[in-house]
Each structure stands twice: as structure tokens, then as C-alpha cells.
XYZ file of C-alpha atoms in Angstrom:
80
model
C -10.137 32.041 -38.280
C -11.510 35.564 -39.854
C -12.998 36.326 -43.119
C -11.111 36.451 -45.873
C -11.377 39.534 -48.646
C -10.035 39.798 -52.156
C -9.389 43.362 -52.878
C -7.498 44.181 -56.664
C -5.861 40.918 -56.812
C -4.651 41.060 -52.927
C -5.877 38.574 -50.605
C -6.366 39.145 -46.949
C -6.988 37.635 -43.701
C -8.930 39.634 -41.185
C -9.167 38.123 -37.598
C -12.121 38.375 -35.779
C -12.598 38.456 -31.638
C -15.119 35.844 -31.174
C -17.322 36.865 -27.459
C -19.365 33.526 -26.308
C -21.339 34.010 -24.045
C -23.223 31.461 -21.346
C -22.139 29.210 -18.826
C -19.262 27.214 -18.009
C -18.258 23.869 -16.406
C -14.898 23.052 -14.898
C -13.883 19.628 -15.059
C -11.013 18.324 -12.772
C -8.859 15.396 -13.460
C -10.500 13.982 -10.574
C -13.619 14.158 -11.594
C -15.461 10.805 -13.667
C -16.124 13.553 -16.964
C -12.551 13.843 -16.979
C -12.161 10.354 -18.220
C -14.901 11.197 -21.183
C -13.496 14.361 -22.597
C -10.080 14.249 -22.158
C -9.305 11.729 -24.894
C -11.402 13.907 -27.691
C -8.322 16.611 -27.353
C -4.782 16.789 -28.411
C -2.308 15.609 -25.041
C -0.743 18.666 -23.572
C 1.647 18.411 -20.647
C 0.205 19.582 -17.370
C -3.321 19.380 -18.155
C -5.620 20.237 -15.338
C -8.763 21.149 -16.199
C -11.457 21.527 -19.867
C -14.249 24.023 -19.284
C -17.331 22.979 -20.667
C -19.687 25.514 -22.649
C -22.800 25.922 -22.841
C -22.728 29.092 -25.216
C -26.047 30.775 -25.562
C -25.050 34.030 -27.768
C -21.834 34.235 -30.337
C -20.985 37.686 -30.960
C -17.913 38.863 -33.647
C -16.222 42.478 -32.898
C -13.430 43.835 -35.430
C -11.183 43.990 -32.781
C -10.209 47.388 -33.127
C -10.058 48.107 -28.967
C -7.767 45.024 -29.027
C -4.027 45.960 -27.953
C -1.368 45.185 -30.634
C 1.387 42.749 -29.814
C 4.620 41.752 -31.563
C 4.933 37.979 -32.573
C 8.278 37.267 -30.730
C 8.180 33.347 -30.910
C 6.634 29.942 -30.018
C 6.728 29.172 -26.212
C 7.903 25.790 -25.351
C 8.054 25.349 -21.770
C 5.104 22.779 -21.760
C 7.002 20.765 -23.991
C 10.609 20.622 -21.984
């Protein structure tokens, strides 16, 4: 989530882009980790892989280079 400002009685909700940076481990479902971490998230259909960071720097940017998209709706083909 971003920071959130007061400003004259209005409160807002400013979204940050969060930039880790490090190394990463992919983890199969045939792989013995799998076994370990899959359990500590929330099921999703089609699962086939958790990455594993090892972050070494966390950066924030305002975001401002970041296209702008229209919410159009939830996607649900994982859950059909």
C-alpha cells in the first residue's frame, strides 16, 4: 500500500512502485521446497511456481513514468 496524506480535511492514498532488488529462486512443483512453501500462501488454481527473494536493496519511485490504465474489472478465468 502507499502513504497516506491528510490535506484540508481530504484524505488520500498515494501508491508507491516498490523496485526490490537481489536474487531470485524458482521453485517447481516438483521440487521438495515446493512442499514447504506452498501451504504458507492462499490456493490459486494452476499454480506452478513461488520465486524466492533474497532482496538486498528496496527502493520507492512516485510512479510518475508509470502508464495509466483504466480499471475495467476483476478477471476470473483462474477461478472457472
Amino acid at each position: 500500500m502507499g502513504c497516506r496524506r491528510r490535506q484540508k480535511g481530504r484524505r488520500g492514498t498515494f501508491l508507491l512502485i516498490l523496485c526490490l532488488y537481489g536474487t531470485a529462486q524458482t521453485i517447481h512443483q516438483n521440487e521438495a521446497a515446493w512442499e514447504e512453501l506452498f501451504p504458507l500462501f492462499s490456493p490459486l488454481p494452476d499454480a506452478s511456481q513461488i520465486f524466492k527473494l533474497s532482496v538486498e536493496l528496496v527502493q520507492t519511485s512516485c510512479g510518475m513514468g508509470v502508464l495509466l490504465f483504466d480499471y475495467v474489472e476483476e478477471r476470473n478465468q483462474l477461478d472457472q
